[in-house]
Coordinates of C-alpha atoms in Angstrom, one line a residue:
M66 CA 299.6 104.7 184.7
C67 CA 296.5 105.4 186.9
N68 CA 297.1 104.8 190.6
D69 CA 294.1 105.3 192.9
E70 CA 295.8 105.7 196.3
H71 CA 292.8 104.4 198.3
A72 CA 291.7 101.5 196.0
P73 CA 292.1 98.0 197.3
H74 CA 292.1 96.9 193.7
A75 CA 294.5 99.5 192.4
H76 CA 296.8 97.0 190.8
R77 CA 293.9 95.7 188.8
A78 CA 293.0 99.3 187.7
E79 CA 296.6 99.8 186.5
H80 CA 296.5 96.7 184.4
E81 CA 293.2 97.8 182.8
V82 CA 294.7 101.1 181.8
R83 CA 297.7 99.5 180.2
R84 CA 295.5 97.0 178.3
R85 CA 293.2 99.7 176.9
G86 CA 295.9 102.0 175.8
L87 CA 295.2 104.5 173.0
L88 CA 291.6 104.8 171.9
V89 CA 289.9 106.8 169.2
T90 CA 286.7 107.9 170.8
G91 CA 285.3 110.2 168.1
A92 CA 287.6 112.9 169.3
A93 CA 291.4 113.1 168.8
A94 CA 293.4 110.1 169.9
A95 CA 292.6 109.7 173.6
L96 CA 293.4 107.6 176.6
T97 CA 290.6 106.3 178.8
L98 CA 291.6 105.4 182.4
G99 CA 290.1 102.8 184.7
S100 CA 286.7 103.8 186.2
V101 CA 286.3 105.6 189.5
S102 CA 283.2 104.1 191.3
F103 CA 281.0 105.3 194.1
A104 CA 278.7 102.3 193.8
N105 CA 279.8 100.3 196.8
A106 CA 280.2 103.2 199.2
T107 CA 277.6 104.8 201.4
P108 CA 277.1 108.5 202.0
H109 CA 276.9 107.8 205.7
G110 CA 280.2 105.9 206.2
N111 CA 283.6 105.1 204.9
G112 CA 283.5 103.6 201.4
N113 CA 285.4 100.5 200.5
G114 CA 284.5 100.2 196.8
N115 CA 287.0 99.4 194.1
S116 CA 287.8 103.1 193.7
G117 CA 288.3 103.7 197.5
G118 CA 287.6 106.9 199.2
S119 CA 285.7 108.3 202.2
G120 CA 282.3 109.3 203.2
S121 CA 280.7 111.2 206.1
G122 CA 277.5 111.8 207.8
S123 CA 277.1 115.0 205.8
G124 CA 276.3 112.9 202.7
E125 CA 279.7 113.4 201.0
Q126 CA 281.8 110.8 199.3
T127 CA 285.3 111.4 197.9
R128 CA 287.7 109.5 195.6
V129 CA 291.3 110.4 195.0
V130 CA 293.1 109.3 191.8
R131 CA 296.8 109.7 191.2
G132 CA 298.8 109.0 188.0
T133 CA 301.6 110.2 185.7
L134 CA 301.2 111.1 182.1
P135 CA 304.3 110.5 180.0
P136 CA 305.8 112.7 177.3
G137 CA 303.9 112.2 174.1
A138 CA 300.6 111.6 176.0
P139 CA 297.5 112.0 173.8
D140 CA 295.7 115.3 173.8
F141 CA 292.9 114.1 176.0
V142 CA 292.8 111.6 178.9
Y143 CA 289.4 110.7 180.2
L144 CA 288.8 109.5 183.8
P145 CA 285.4 107.8 183.9
V146 CA 283.4 108.4 187.1
E147 CA 280.4 106.3 188.0
I148 CA 277.8 108.6 189.5
P149 CA 275.0 107.0 191.5
R150 CA 271.5 108.2 191.9
G151 CA 270.6 110.9 194.4
V152 CA 273.7 113.1 193.8
R153 CA 273.0 116.9 194.0
E154 CA 276.5 118.1 193.4
I155 CA 279.8 117.0 191.8
H156 CA 283.0 118.7 193.0
V157 CA 286.4 118.1 191.3
S158 CA 289.8 119.5 192.2
Y159 CA 293.1 118.6 190.7
A160 CA 296.8 119.4 191.1
Y161 CA 300.0 118.4 189.2
E162 CA 303.7 118.8 189.5
R163 CA 305.3 121.8 187.8
P164 CA 309.1 121.4 188.0
A165 CA 311.3 124.2 186.9
M166 CA 312.7 123.5 183.5
P167 CA 315.8 124.9 181.7
P168 CA 315.2 127.4 178.8
G169 CA 314.0 125.7 175.7
T170 CA 312.4 122.7 177.5
V171 CA 308.7 122.5 177.9
G172 CA 307.3 122.1 181.4
N173 CA 304.0 120.7 182.6
A174 CA 300.6 122.2 181.8
L175 CA 297.4 120.3 182.4
D176 CA 293.9 121.4 181.4
I177 CA 290.6 120.1 182.8
G178 CA 286.9 119.8 182.0
V179 CA 284.0 117.4 182.3
F180 CA 281.4 115.5 180.2
D181 CA 278.2 114.0 181.7
E182 CA 276.6 110.6 181.3
R183 CA 275.8 111.4 177.6
G184 CA 279.4 110.7 176.7
T185 CA 282.5 112.2 175.2
E186 CA 281.6 111.8 171.5
L187 CA 283.0 114.5 169.4
G188 CA 280.3 117.2 168.9
G189 CA 278.0 115.3 171.2
E190 CA 275.6 116.5 173.9
G191 CA 277.7 115.4 176.9
F192 CA 279.8 118.6 177.4
R193 CA 279.3 120.2 180.8
G194 CA 282.2 122.5 181.1
W195 CA 285.9 123.4 180.6
S196 CA 288.3 125.6 182.5
G197 CA 291.5 124.7 180.8
G198 CA 294.3 125.5 183.1
A199 CA 292.6 128.6 184.7
R200 CA 291.1 126.8 187.7
T201 CA 292.2 124.1 190.2
E202 CA 288.6 123.1 191.1
F203 CA 285.0 123.2 189.9
F204 CA 281.5 122.2 191.0
I205 CA 278.3 121.5 189.1
R206 CA 274.8 121.5 190.6
A207 CA 271.4 121.7 188.9
D208 CA 271.0 125.4 190.0
E209 CA 274.6 126.6 189.8
A210 CA 278.1 125.8 188.5
T211 CA 281.6 127.2 188.6
P212 CA 282.1 129.8 185.8
G213 CA 283.1 127.8 182.7
Y214 CA 280.7 124.9 183.6
I215 CA 277.0 124.3 182.8
P216 CA 274.5 124.0 185.6
G217 CA 271.9 121.3 185.2
P218 CA 270.7 117.9 186.4
I219 CA 273.3 115.5 187.9
R220 CA 272.0 112.3 186.3
A221 CA 273.3 108.8 187.2
G222 CA 275.7 107.2 184.8
V223 CA 279.3 107.4 183.8
W224 CA 280.7 110.9 183.7
H225 CA 284.1 111.6 182.3
I226 CA 286.6 114.1 183.7
A227 CA 288.7 115.3 180.7
L228 CA 292.3 116.0 181.3
G229 CA 294.2 117.8 178.6
P230 CA 298.0 117.6 178.8
Y231 CA 298.9 120.8 177.0
T232 CA 302.6 120.2 177.5
V233 CA 304.5 117.4 179.3
A234 CA 308.0 117.7 180.8
P235 CA 310.6 115.1 179.8
Q236 CA 310.2 113.4 183.2
G237 CA 306.4 113.1 182.9
L238 CA 303.4 114.9 184.5
P239 CA 302.3 113.5 187.9
Y240 CA 298.8 114.5 188.7
T241 CA 296.1 114.1 191.4
V242 CA 292.4 114.3 190.8
T243 CA 289.9 114.5 193.8
V244 CA 286.3 113.8 193.1
T245 CA 283.6 114.5 195.7
I246 CA 279.9 113.9 195.3
R247 CA 277.3 115.3 197.6
H248 CA 273.9 113.6 198.1
G249 CA 270.6 115.3 198.6
A250 CA 267.6 116.7 196.8
P251 CA 268.6 118.4 193.5
G252 CA 267.9 122.1 193.0
T253 CA 266.0 123.5 190.1
A254 CA 267.9 124.1 186.9
P255 CA 267.4 127.7 185.8
K256 CA 266.1 128.5 182.4
P257 CA 268.9 130.4 180.6
V258 CA 268.2 134.0 179.6
Y259 CA 270.2 135.4 176.8
P260 CA 271.0 138.9 175.6
P261 CA 268.7 140.4 173.0
E262 CA 269.8 140.4 169.3
R263 CA 269.0 144.1 168.8
A264 CA 270.1 147.3 170.4
K265 CA 268.8 150.8 169.7
G266 CA 271.3 151.8 167.1
R267 CA 271.4 154.7 164.7
G268 CA 270.2 153.1 161.5
R269 CA 272.8 152.6 158.8
A270 CA 276.0 153.8 160.5
W271 CA 279.5 152.8 161.6
Y272 CA 279.4 150.7 164.8
R273 CA 282.5 149.9 166.9
G274 CA 283.0 146.5 168.5
D275 CA 285.4 144.1 170.2
C276 CA 284.8 140.5 169.2
H277 CA 287.4 138.7 171.2
I278 CA 287.2 139.1 175.0
H279 CA 287.6 136.7 178.0
S280 CA 285.8 136.8 181.3
W281 CA 286.1 134.6 184.4
H282 CA 284.1 132.0 182.5
S283 CA 287.5 130.9 181.0
D284 CA 290.9 132.3 181.7
G285 CA 289.9 136.0 182.2
R286 CA 289.7 137.7 185.5
R287 CA 286.8 140.1 184.9
T288 CA 283.1 139.5 185.4
P289 CA 280.6 140.2 182.6
A290 CA 279.5 143.3 184.4
E291 CA 283.1 144.7 184.5
I292 CA 283.6 143.9 180.8
A293 CA 280.3 145.7 179.9
R294 CA 281.3 148.7 181.9
L295 CA 284.7 148.9 180.2
A296 CA 283.2 148.3 176.8
R297 CA 280.9 151.3 177.2
A298 CA 283.8 153.4 178.5
A299 CA 285.7 152.5 175.3
G300 CA 282.9 153.7 173.1
L301 CA 281.9 150.3 171.9
D302 CA 278.5 149.6 170.4
F303 CA 278.9 145.8 170.5
I304 CA 281.0 143.0 171.9
N305 CA 281.2 139.2 171.5
S306 CA 281.5 136.6 174.3
S307 CA 284.4 134.4 173.3
E308 CA 285.4 132.1 176.1
H309 CA 287.9 129.3 175.6
N310 CA 286.0 126.1 174.7
T311 CA 282.9 126.8 176.7
H312 CA 279.6 128.6 176.2
S313 CA 278.8 128.9 179.9
A314 CA 279.0 132.7 179.8
H315 CA 276.1 133.0 177.3
A316 CA 273.5 132.9 180.0
H317 CA 275.2 135.6 182.1
W318 CA 275.2 138.6 179.7
A319 CA 271.5 139.5 179.4
D320 CA 271.5 141.9 182.3
Q321 CA 274.6 143.7 180.8
A322 CA 273.1 144.4 177.4
G323 CA 271.1 147.6 176.8
D324 CA 270.0 150.0 174.1
D325 CA 273.6 151.2 173.9
L326 CA 275.4 147.9 173.9
L327 CA 274.7 144.8 171.7
I328 CA 276.2 141.6 173.2
L329 CA 276.8 138.7 170.8
T330 CA 277.5 135.2 171.9
G331 CA 280.2 132.9 170.7
E332 CA 283.3 130.9 171.7
E333 CA 287.0 130.9 171.2
V334 CA 287.5 127.3 169.8
T335 CA 290.9 126.5 171.2
T336 CA 292.5 123.6 169.5
R337 CA 296.1 122.4 169.7
N338 CA 296.7 123.7 166.2
G339 CA 295.2 127.2 166.5
H340 CA 292.3 129.2 167.8
V341 CA 289.2 130.4 166.0
V342 CA 286.5 132.8 167.2
A343 CA 283.0 131.5 166.6
L344 CA 281.5 135.0 166.3
G345 CA 277.8 135.7 166.9
T346 CA 276.5 132.1 167.1
D347 CA 273.1 131.3 168.5
P348 CA 273.1 131.5 172.3
G349 CA 273.8 128.2 173.9
T350 CA 275.9 126.9 171.0
F351 CA 278.8 124.7 171.9
V352 CA 281.6 124.1 169.3
D353 CA 283.9 121.2 169.9
W354 CA 287.7 121.7 169.9
R355 CA 289.1 118.2 170.3
Y356 CA 290.9 117.8 167.0
R357 CA 294.0 118.8 165.1
A358 CA 294.6 119.8 161.5
R359 CA 295.7 116.3 160.6
D360 CA 292.3 114.9 161.7
N361 CA 290.6 116.7 158.8
R362 CA 287.6 117.6 161.0
F363 CA 287.7 121.4 161.1
G364 CA 285.4 121.9 158.1
R365 CA 282.6 120.1 160.0
Y366 CA 282.8 122.5 162.9
A367 CA 283.2 125.6 160.7
R368 CA 279.9 124.6 159.0
E369 CA 278.4 124.1 162.5
I370 CA 279.3 127.6 163.4
R371 CA 277.7 129.0 160.3
R372 CA 274.6 126.8 160.8
A373 CA 274.3 128.5 164.2
G374 CA 274.3 131.8 162.5
G375 CA 277.9 132.8 163.3
L376 CA 281.1 133.6 161.5
V377 CA 284.3 131.7 161.4
V378 CA 287.2 133.9 162.4
P379 CA 290.7 132.4 162.9
A380 CA 292.4 134.3 165.7
H381 CA 296.0 135.6 166.0
P382 CA 297.1 133.3 163.2
H383 CA 300.8 134.0 163.7
A384 CA 300.9 134.0 167.5
T385 CA 304.0 132.4 168.9
C386 CA 302.5 130.7 172.0
I387 CA 302.3 126.9 171.9
G388 CA 299.2 125.8 170.0
C389 CA 298.2 129.3 169.1
S390 CA 299.3 129.7 165.5
W391 CA 296.7 128.8 162.9
K392 CA 297.3 125.5 160.9
F393 CA 293.9 124.7 159.4
G394 CA 294.1 127.0 156.4
F395 CA 291.7 129.8 155.5
G396 CA 289.3 128.0 153.2
E397 CA 286.6 128.0 155.8
A398 CA 287.3 131.5 157.2
D399 CA 284.6 134.3 157.0
A400 CA 287.1 136.8 158.3
V401 CA 290.5 136.7 160.0
E402 CA 291.7 138.4 163.1
V403 CA 294.8 140.3 161.8
W404 CA 295.3 142.6 164.8
N405 CA 295.1 141.0 168.3
G406 CA 295.7 143.2 171.4
A407 CA 298.7 145.5 171.6
Y408 CA 300.3 145.6 168.1
T409 CA 303.3 143.2 168.0
P410 CA 305.5 141.6 165.3
D411 CA 303.2 138.6 165.0
D412 CA 300.4 141.1 164.1
E413 CA 302.6 142.5 161.4
M414 CA 303.2 139.0 160.1
S415 CA 299.4 138.4 160.1
L416 CA 298.9 141.7 158.2
L417 CA 301.5 140.8 155.6
A418 CA 300.1 137.3 155.1
W419 CA 296.5 138.7 154.8
D420 CA 297.7 141.3 152.2
S421 CA 299.4 138.5 150.2
A422 CA 296.1 136.6 150.3
L423 CA 294.3 139.7 149.0
V424 CA 296.8 139.9 146.1
A425 CA 296.1 136.3 145.2
A426 CA 292.3 136.8 145.4
A427 CA 292.4 140.0 143.4
H428 CA 294.4 138.3 140.5
S429 CA 292.4 135.0 140.5
G430 CA 288.9 136.3 141.1
R431 CA 288.6 134.1 144.1
R432 CA 286.8 135.1 147.3
W433 CA 288.7 137.4 149.6
I434 CA 288.7 137.3 153.4
P435 CA 288.0 140.5 155.4
A436 CA 290.3 141.4 158.2
M437 CA 289.3 142.2 161.8
G438 CA 291.0 143.4 165.0
S439 CA 290.1 142.6 168.6
S440 CA 291.6 143.1 172.1
D441 CA 291.7 139.5 173.4
A442 CA 291.5 141.2 176.8
H443 CA 291.7 138.9 179.8
R444 CA 292.4 141.0 182.9
D445 CA 293.7 144.4 184.1
P446 CA 295.4 146.2 182.6
D447 CA 294.3 144.7 179.2
P448 CA 292.2 147.4 177.6
I449 CA 288.9 146.5 176.1
G450 CA 288.5 147.9 172.6
T451 CA 292.2 148.0 171.7
P452 CA 291.9 147.5 168.9
Q453 CA 288.3 147.6 167.7
T454 CA 286.6 146.7 164.5
V455 CA 284.4 149.5 163.1
V456 CA 281.6 148.1 160.9
L457 CA 279.2 149.8 158.5
A458 CA 275.9 148.0 159.3
D459 CA 272.3 148.7 158.5
D460 CA 271.5 148.8 162.2
L461 CA 272.8 147.7 165.6
T462 CA 271.5 144.1 165.4
R463 CA 273.2 140.7 165.4
E464 CA 272.2 140.1 161.8
A465 CA 273.4 143.5 160.5
I466 CA 276.7 143.5 162.3
L467 CA 277.6 140.0 161.1
A468 CA 276.6 140.9 157.6
G469 CA 278.8 144.0 157.6
I470 CA 281.8 142.0 158.9
R471 CA 281.2 139.2 156.4
A472 CA 281.1 141.7 153.5
G473 CA 284.3 143.5 154.7
R474 CA 282.6 146.8 155.2
S475 CA 284.9 147.6 158.1
Y476 CA 288.2 149.0 159.3
V477 CA 290.2 148.4 162.4
A478 CA 291.2 151.3 164.8
E479 CA 293.4 151.5 167.9
S480 CA 290.6 153.2 169.9
R481 CA 287.5 155.3 169.7
A482 CA 289.7 158.4 169.1
V483 CA 290.6 157.2 165.7
A484 CA 288.2 157.4 162.8
L485 CA 288.7 156.8 159.1
A486 CA 286.7 157.4 155.9
F487 CA 288.1 155.7 152.8
S488 CA 286.7 155.5 149.3
A489 CA 287.5 155.4 145.6
A490 CA 285.7 157.4 142.9
G491 CA 285.7 157.1 139.1
G492 CA 284.0 158.6 136.1
R493 CA 280.3 159.2 135.7
G494 CA 279.9 159.6 139.5
R495 CA 280.8 156.1 140.4
H496 CA 281.9 155.6 144.0
A497 CA 282.8 152.7 146.2
G498 CA 283.6 152.4 149.9
I499 CA 285.4 149.9 152.1
G500 CA 284.7 146.3 151.2
E501 CA 283.1 147.3 147.8
R502 CA 284.2 147.3 144.2
L503 CA 284.5 150.3 142.0
R504 CA 283.5 149.1 138.6
V505 CA 285.6 151.1 136.1
D506 CA 287.5 150.3 132.9
A507 CA 291.2 149.4 133.3
D508 CA 292.4 152.9 132.2
D509 CA 289.7 155.0 133.8
P510 CA 291.1 157.5 136.2
V511 CA 290.3 156.7 139.9
T512 CA 290.6 159.1 142.8
V513 CA 291.3 157.5 146.2
R514 CA 290.5 159.5 149.3
L515 CA 291.3 158.9 152.9
E516 CA 290.1 161.1 155.8
V517 CA 291.6 160.6 159.2
T518 CA 290.9 161.9 162.7
G519 CA 292.6 161.1 165.9
A520 CA 296.1 160.2 164.6
P521 CA 298.5 163.1 165.4
D522 CA 301.9 162.9 163.7
C523 CA 301.2 159.6 162.1
T524 CA 301.8 158.5 158.5
A525 CA 298.9 157.6 156.2
R526 CA 299.7 155.0 153.5
I527 CA 297.9 153.8 150.5
V528 CA 298.6 150.1 149.9
T529 CA 297.8 148.2 146.7
D530 CA 298.5 144.8 145.2
Q531 CA 301.8 146.4 144.1
G532 CA 302.8 147.5 147.6
V533 CA 302.8 150.9 149.3
L534 CA 302.4 153.4 146.5
H535 CA 301.7 156.6 148.4
S536 CA 302.2 158.0 151.9
A537 CA 301.7 161.3 153.6
T538 CA 302.4 162.6 157.1
L539 CA 299.4 163.7 159.1
P540 CA 299.5 167.0 160.9
A541 CA 300.0 167.4 164.7
S542 CA 296.2 167.8 165.1
G543 CA 295.7 164.2 164.0
T544 CA 293.2 165.3 161.4
G545 CA 294.0 165.2 157.7
T546 CA 293.0 164.1 154.2
V547 CA 295.1 162.2 151.7
E548 CA 294.2 161.8 148.0
W549 CA 295.9 159.7 145.4
R550 CA 295.1 159.0 141.8
T551 CA 295.5 155.7 140.0
T552 CA 293.8 153.3 137.6
A553 CA 292.4 149.8 137.9
Q554 CA 295.2 148.7 135.5
Y555 CA 297.8 149.9 138.0
A556 CA 296.0 148.8 141.2
A557 CA 293.7 145.9 141.6
Y558 CA 292.7 147.2 145.0
V559 CA 293.5 150.0 147.4
R560 CA 293.5 150.0 151.2
A561 CA 294.7 152.4 153.8
E562 CA 297.0 152.2 156.8
V563 CA 297.8 154.7 159.5
R564 CA 301.0 154.1 161.4
R565 CA 303.1 155.7 164.1
A566 CA 306.8 156.5 163.5
P567 CA 309.0 153.4 163.2
V568 CA 310.4 152.0 166.4
V569 CA 313.1 150.0 164.5
P570 CA 314.8 151.9 161.6
G571 CA 313.9 150.5 158.3
L572 CA 310.7 148.7 159.5
P573 CA 307.2 150.1 159.4
G574 CA 305.9 151.7 162.6
P575 CA 303.0 150.3 164.7
L576 CA 299.5 150.4 163.3
V577 CA 297.0 152.9 164.5
A578 CA 294.3 151.9 162.0
F579 CA 293.8 150.1 158.7
T580 CA 291.0 149.4 156.3
N581 CA 289.7 146.5 154.4
P582 CA 290.2 147.0 150.6
V583 CA 288.3 148.8 147.9
F584 CA 288.6 146.7 144.7
L585 CA 289.0 148.4 141.3
G586 CA 288.0 147.2 137.9
A587 CA 285.1 145.5 136.2

């Protein structure tokens, strides 16, 4: 299965791969290939070691490995590379065949990353970077690395290039991996500087944020500086760094933060059974992704996210892309991303599923899960802050923002132009806002009030555990107030939606904004 085109002992390497077969290495089932060695080659001449390759007077050595992954290949294929002493840089490039496939048949897609001499153990310390399918090459030095990868010492030992066959065509996935090492004095590893956990803020107030954004540190195309500029233009108070399966961006946000913009650090943990945003974790935190729902390992990493001070937020749970829909359940979720980017039918499915979960929680007394919305912006023309989560927090700090999200004191809006105020009031001056409970007797009268700005000609709806029980058309100015009266006996909770006119007759129109619930009753 592994064929090193330059190796004089290639046949022996092929036999080794077949003999080892499927291994469980602490991660999901994985295949480990025969080793690539630089041990018998010299940086000042042509190498003839058992992995073959070339060297030059410039102090470079190169090995080329070719192979074919079959349909049904394991999620991760590790290529061990024996790195000698005195290496200052590792450079890896790869390519694979992408034949045109008929509709309904998957083609080839191959991800790539790397682990250093500390190994590939699940949740271990060996992770040095991941670019998925976004890049065809990367390098790592002590002082610098390709975005998505972690700079640091190039220590001698067995490193592992991680190949991730995302999809494999029926005829297989032929690939080529080229590994080059460059000898010389190592540079100095920089000490990472992270963004501060506090911005100036306005005290207890509503703060707007986008918690799911990608830069060129994963499969985005924007730099951190470009994202920060767009976030400020969108009227955001905070954002969260959420690259696919890497924390490399964390050390590149400090100079973009300021009194007016809080930058949280996190990761989009991108498994083959769904994606989850690790929101607001300690800077430098890496969360492993190499497992499926059947492996029963997600709980461990959800707890790891919380130990790192973050929130567990399943992303786009009903997305239709391969591997994107959420299959781990919601028992570990601190919030759920109901609205992801431009509003689509899978967002409507997520909203309906979330509302059904609210009904079950309200009637059983179990914990309820707050909803969020984020842009998942990757590149132009993806708008930052569409949608955005608006959080009532005690201040513009990491701790306060995460506390507000966890408590459900938030609503989701299409843009900075849209603002909501939603509350319920009962007898004796009792009052509750979004994410709170109005403690009243079952038959006490309750007045629900929604104030909207920035939503011209839209429809405001009051939704309860019994469905949509009241709606009203907002004026052309986009500013209006809707009131409705109920009791806790009639409605276990109330929440608000603002929608545009239906695009398809008989179906609800696209969302402009929605709130988390106000619960009613003792």
